[in-house]
Amino acid sequence: MCSTSAVTPGESTYTLELPYRRSVGPVVGAFLTALRDGRVLGSRTPDGRVIVPPLEYDPETGDALDELVQVGTSGTVRHWCWVAEPLRRHPLDRPFAWALVQLDGADTALLHALDAGDPDRVSAGMRVRVRWREEREGHIADIACFEPEGRP
């Protein structure tokens, strides 16, 4: 979908969206099913690394990956970026951070929203945990967001 609204003569603002559907295979399907059940899975590579979210093929060797392992639902923020004004399709309707979170037991980081309330409460190295959506359906949004550990 594409929409436009005139700003000044000769200028336009565009919003471009590319909605699509994709069928999931055994790896992504298992990952989404695990999310529905309140668990997170990763794929183990032949050298023992655990990739989250799981991939069907090792990005370094191209080897097929078929071993799925459960990782923790808590982890460490590796990188983050604050969003002061969330957009309509963002996962939270208040300011939040996009964060790369390395879950316990994983060797890679998962990009997701972090609800910390204030950018001064976010730092690389901080510990966070998954906040699950009340009703889950097998979608990445079953993780409503991450939140700082120890938050009531």
mmCIF file with all atom_site columns, N, CA and C in Angstrom, residues 22-35 40-44 51-58 63-69:
data_model
loop_
_atom_site.group_PDB
_atom_site.id
_atom_site.type_symbol
_atom_site.label_atom_id
_atom_site.label_alt_id
_atom_site.label_comp_id
_atom_site.label_asym_id
_atom_site.label_entity_id
_atom_site.label_seq_id
_atom_site.pdbx_PDB_ins_code
_atom_site.Cartn_x
_atom_site.Cartn_y
_atom_site.Cartn_z
_atom_site.occupancy
_atom_site.B_iso_or_equiv
_atom_site.pdbx_formal_charge
_atom_site.auth_seq_id
_atom_site.auth_comp_id
_atom_site.auth_asym_id
_atom_site.auth_atom_id
_atom_site.pdbx_PDB_model_num
ATOM 1   N N  . ARG A 1 22 ? 4.099  -15.567 4.232  1.00 0.00 ? 22 ARG A N  1
ATOM 2   C CA . ARG A 1 22 ? 5.169  -16.525 3.980  1.00 0.00 ? 22 ARG A CA 1
ATOM 3   C C  . ARG A 1 22 ? 4.800  -17.828 4.661  1.00 0.00 ? 22 ARG A C  1
ATOM 4   N N  . SER A 1 23 ? 5.081  -18.911 4.007  1.00 0.00 ? 23 SER A N  1
ATOM 5   C CA . SER A 1 23 ? 4.870  -20.198 4.661  1.00 0.00 ? 23 SER A CA 1
ATOM 6   C C  . SER A 1 23 ? 6.115  -20.498 5.488  1.00 0.00 ? 23 SER A C  1
ATOM 7   N N  . VAL A 1 24 ? 5.922  -21.167 6.612  1.00 0.00 ? 24 VAL A N  1
ATOM 8   C CA . VAL A 1 24 ? 7.058  -21.484 7.474  1.00 0.00 ? 24 VAL A CA 1
ATOM 9   C C  . VAL A 1 24 ? 7.420  -22.953 7.306  1.00 0.00 ? 24 VAL A C  1
ATOM 10  N N  . GLY A 1 25 ? 8.691  -23.232 7.376  1.00 0.00 ? 25 GLY A N  1
ATOM 11  C CA . GLY A 1 25 ? 9.171  -24.604 7.295  1.00 0.00 ? 25 GLY A CA 1
ATOM 12  C C  . GLY A 1 25 ? 9.295  -25.195 8.680  1.00 0.00 ? 25 GLY A C  1
ATOM 13  N N  . PRO A 1 26 ? 9.998  -26.309 8.786  1.00 0.00 ? 26 PRO A N  1
ATOM 14  C CA . PRO A 1 26 ? 10.087 -26.989 10.078 1.00 0.00 ? 26 PRO A CA 1
ATOM 15  C C  . PRO A 1 26 ? 10.853 -26.210 11.147 1.00 0.00 ? 26 PRO A C  1
ATOM 16  N N  . VAL A 1 27 ? 11.831 -25.406 10.767 1.00 0.00 ? 27 VAL A N  1
ATOM 17  C CA . VAL A 1 27 ? 12.625 -24.671 11.753 1.00 0.00 ? 27 VAL A CA 1
ATOM 18  C C  . VAL A 1 27 ? 11.850 -23.452 12.264 1.00 0.00 ? 27 VAL A C  1
ATOM 19  N N  . VAL A 1 28 ? 11.400 -22.595 11.363 1.00 0.00 ? 28 VAL A N  1
ATOM 20  C CA . VAL A 1 28 ? 10.651 -21.408 11.772 1.00 0.00 ? 28 VAL A CA 1
ATOM 21  C C  . VAL A 1 28 ? 9.326  -21.828 12.411 1.00 0.00 ? 28 VAL A C  1
ATOM 22  N N  . GLY A 1 29 ? 8.696  -22.864 11.877 1.00 0.00 ? 29 GLY A N  1
ATOM 23  C CA . GLY A 1 29 ? 7.451  -23.363 12.451 1.00 0.00 ? 29 GLY A CA 1
ATOM 24  C C  . GLY A 1 29 ? 7.639  -23.813 13.891 1.00 0.00 ? 29 GLY A C  1
ATOM 25  N N  . ALA A 1 30 ? 8.728  -24.531 14.164 1.00 0.00 ? 30 ALA A N  1
ATOM 26  C CA . ALA A 1 30 ? 9.009  -24.974 15.536 1.00 0.00 ? 30 ALA A CA 1
ATOM 27  C C  . ALA A 1 30 ? 9.294  -23.778 16.442 1.00 0.00 ? 30 ALA A C  1
ATOM 28  N N  . PHE A 1 31 ? 10.004 -22.776 15.925 1.00 0.00 ? 31 PHE A N  1
ATOM 29  C CA . PHE A 1 31 ? 10.295 -21.566 16.693 1.00 0.00 ? 31 PHE A CA 1
ATOM 30  C C  . PHE A 1 31 ? 8.999  -20.864 17.089 1.00 0.00 ? 31 PHE A C  1
ATOM 31  N N  . LEU A 1 32 ? 8.097  -20.688 16.126 1.00 0.00 ? 32 LEU A N  1
ATOM 32  C CA . LEU A 1 32 ? 6.837  -19.996 16.398 1.00 0.00 ? 32 LEU A CA 1
ATOM 33  C C  . LEU A 1 32 ? 5.944  -20.803 17.342 1.00 0.00 ? 32 LEU A C  1
ATOM 34  N N  . THR A 1 33 ? 5.924  -22.113 17.182 1.00 0.00 ? 33 THR A N  1
ATOM 35  C CA . THR A 1 33 ? 5.146  -22.966 18.087 1.00 0.00 ? 33 THR A CA 1
ATOM 36  C C  . THR A 1 33 ? 5.688  -22.857 19.512 1.00 0.00 ? 33 THR A C  1
ATOM 37  N N  . ALA A 1 34 ? 7.010  -22.831 19.646 1.00 0.00 ? 34 ALA A N  1
ATOM 38  C CA . ALA A 1 34 ? 7.622  -22.683 20.971 1.00 0.00 ? 34 ALA A CA 1
ATOM 39  C C  . ALA A 1 34 ? 7.253  -21.337 21.591 1.00 0.00 ? 34 ALA A C  1
ATOM 40  N N  . LEU A 1 35 ? 7.260  -20.260 20.788 1.00 0.00 ? 35 LEU A N  1
ATOM 41  C CA . LEU A 1 35 ? 6.852  -18.962 21.318 1.00 0.00 ? 35 LEU A CA 1
ATOM 42  C C  . LEU A 1 35 ? 5.428  -19.030 21.846 1.00 0.00 ? 35 LEU A C  1
ATOM 43  N N  . VAL A 1 40 ? 11.639 -20.277 23.978 1.00 0.00 ? 40 VAL A N  1
ATOM 44  C CA . VAL A 1 40 ? 12.403 -19.744 22.852 1.00 0.00 ? 40 VAL A CA 1
ATOM 45  C C  . VAL A 1 40 ? 13.386 -20.809 22.398 1.00 0.00 ? 40 VAL A C  1
ATOM 46  N N  . LEU A 1 41 ? 13.407 -21.051 21.087 1.00 0.00 ? 41 LEU A N  1
ATOM 47  C CA . LEU A 1 41 ? 14.315 -22.043 20.503 1.00 0.00 ? 41 LEU A CA 1
ATOM 48  C C  . LEU A 1 41 ? 15.367 -21.369 19.645 1.00 0.00 ? 41 LEU A C  1
ATOM 49  N N  . GLY A 1 42 ? 16.512 -22.027 19.553 1.00 0.00 ? 42 GLY A N  1
ATOM 50  C CA . GLY A 1 42 ? 17.579 -21.627 18.647 1.00 0.00 ? 42 GLY A CA 1
ATOM 51  C C  . GLY A 1 42 ? 18.056 -22.841 17.890 1.00 0.00 ? 42 GLY A C  1
ATOM 52  N N  . SER A 1 43 ? 18.828 -22.624 16.843 1.00 0.00 ? 43 SER A N  1
ATOM 53  C CA . SER A 1 43 ? 19.401 -23.746 16.097 1.00 0.00 ? 43 SER A CA 1
ATOM 54  C C  . SER A 1 43 ? 20.879 -23.862 16.448 1.00 0.00 ? 43 SER A C  1
ATOM 55  N N  . ARG A 1 44 ? 21.322 -25.108 16.635 1.00 0.00 ? 44 ARG A N  1
ATOM 56  C CA . ARG A 1 44 ? 22.725 -25.357 16.979 1.00 0.00 ? 44 ARG A CA 1
ATOM 57  C C  . ARG A 1 44 ? 23.500 -25.668 15.706 1.00 0.00 ? 44 ARG A C  1
ATOM 58  N N  . ILE A 1 51 ? 22.058 -20.180 17.394 1.00 0.00 ? 51 ILE A N  1
ATOM 59  C CA . ILE A 1 51 ? 21.569 -19.014 16.671 1.00 0.00 ? 51 ILE A CA 1
ATOM 60  C C  . ILE A 1 51 ? 20.096 -18.799 17.016 1.00 0.00 ? 51 ILE A C  1
ATOM 61  N N  . VAL A 1 52 ? 19.771 -17.579 17.484 1.00 0.00 ? 52 VAL A N  1
ATOM 62  C CA . VAL A 1 52 ? 18.390 -17.208 17.811 1.00 0.00 ? 52 VAL A CA 1
ATOM 63  C C  . VAL A 1 52 ? 18.081 -15.885 17.125 1.00 0.00 ? 52 VAL A C  1
ATOM 64  N N  . PRO A 1 53 ? 16.985 -15.813 16.365 1.00 0.00 ? 53 PRO A N  1
ATOM 65  C CA . PRO A 1 53 ? 16.066 -16.885 16.041 1.00 0.00 ? 53 PRO A CA 1
ATOM 66  C C  . PRO A 1 53 ? 16.754 -17.940 15.182 1.00 0.00 ? 53 PRO A C  1
ATOM 67  N N  . PRO A 1 54 ? 16.216 -19.166 15.223 1.00 0.00 ? 54 PRO A N  1
ATOM 68  C CA . PRO A 1 54 ? 16.889 -20.253 14.515 1.00 0.00 ? 54 PRO A CA 1
ATOM 69  C C  . PRO A 1 54 ? 16.871 -20.068 13.002 1.00 0.00 ? 54 PRO A C  1
ATOM 70  N N  . LEU A 1 55 ? 17.922 -20.559 12.378 1.00 0.00 ? 55 LEU A N  1
ATOM 71  C CA . LEU A 1 55 ? 18.034 -20.538 10.922 1.00 0.00 ? 55 LEU A CA 1
ATOM 72  C C  . LEU A 1 55 ? 18.033 -21.969 10.401 1.00 0.00 ? 55 LEU A C  1
ATOM 73  N N  . GLU A 1 56 ? 17.673 -22.125 9.146  1.00 0.00 ? 56 GLU A N  1
ATOM 74  C CA . GLU A 1 56 ? 17.675 -23.447 8.519  1.00 0.00 ? 56 GLU A CA 1
ATOM 75  C C  . GLU A 1 56 ? 19.060 -23.826 8.027  1.00 0.00 ? 56 GLU A C  1
ATOM 76  N N  . TYR A 1 57 ? 19.915 -22.807 7.818  1.00 0.00 ? 57 TYR A N  1
ATOM 77  C CA . TYR A 1 57 ? 21.256 -23.060 7.298  1.00 0.00 ? 57 TYR A CA 1
ATOM 78  C C  . TYR A 1 57 ? 22.272 -22.237 8.079  1.00 0.00 ? 57 TYR A C  1
ATOM 79  N N  . ASP A 1 58 ? 23.442 -22.801 8.295  1.00 0.00 ? 58 ASP A N  1
ATOM 80  C CA . ASP A 1 58 ? 24.531 -22.114 8.986  1.00 0.00 ? 58 ASP A CA 1
ATOM 81  C C  . ASP A 1 58 ? 24.987 -20.950 8.105  1.00 0.00 ? 58 ASP A C  1
ATOM 82  N N  . ASP A 1 63 ? 25.783 -25.166 5.741  1.00 0.00 ? 63 ASP A N  1
ATOM 83  C CA . ASP A 1 63 ? 25.284 -26.482 6.143  1.00 0.00 ? 63 ASP A CA 1
ATOM 84  C C  . ASP A 1 63 ? 23.859 -26.372 6.674  1.00 0.00 ? 63 ASP A C  1
ATOM 85  N N  . ALA A 1 64 ? 23.050 -27.389 6.381  1.00 0.00 ? 64 ALA A N  1
ATOM 86  C CA . ALA A 1 64 ? 21.694 -27.444 6.917  1.00 0.00 ? 64 ALA A CA 1
ATOM 87  C C  . ALA A 1 64 ? 21.762 -27.601 8.433  1.00 0.00 ? 64 ALA A C  1
ATOM 88  N N  . LEU A 1 65 ? 20.864 -26.908 9.124  1.00 0.00 ? 65 LEU A N  1
ATOM 89  C CA . LEU A 1 65 ? 20.785 -26.995 10.581 1.00 0.00 ? 65 LEU A CA 1
ATOM 90  C C  . LEU A 1 65 ? 19.446 -27.616 10.950 1.00 0.00 ? 65 LEU A C  1
ATOM 91  N N  . ASP A 1 66 ? 19.508 -28.699 11.695 1.00 0.00 ? 66 ASP A N  1
ATOM 92  C CA . ASP A 1 66 ? 18.248 -29.337 12.070 1.00 0.00 ? 66 ASP A CA 1
ATOM 93  C C  . ASP A 1 66 ? 18.129 -29.606 13.563 1.00 0.00 ? 66 ASP A C  1
ATOM 94  N N  . GLU A 1 67 ? 19.147 -29.225 14.356 1.00 0.00 ? 67 GLU A N  1
ATOM 95  C CA . GLU A 1 67 ? 19.061 -29.406 15.800 1.00 0.00 ? 67 GLU A CA 1
ATOM 96  C C  . GLU A 1 67 ? 18.561 -28.115 16.445 1.00 0.00 ? 67 GLU A C  1
ATOM 97  N N  . LEU A 1 68 ? 17.406 -28.208 17.084 1.00 0.00 ? 68 LEU A N  1
ATOM 98  C CA . LEU A 1 68 ? 16.837 -27.073 17.789 1.00 0.00 ? 68 LEU A CA 1
ATOM 99  C C  . LEU A 1 68 ? 17.033 -27.264 19.284 1.00 0.00 ? 68 LEU A C  1
ATOM 100 N N  . VAL A 1 69 ? 17.409 -26.186 19.969 1.00 0.00 ? 69 VAL A N  1
ATOM 101 C CA . VAL A 1 69 ? 17.632 -26.244 21.413 1.00 0.00 ? 69 VAL A CA 1
ATOM 102 C C  . VAL A 1 69 ? 16.901 -25.086 22.075 1.00 0.00 ? 69 VAL A C  1
#
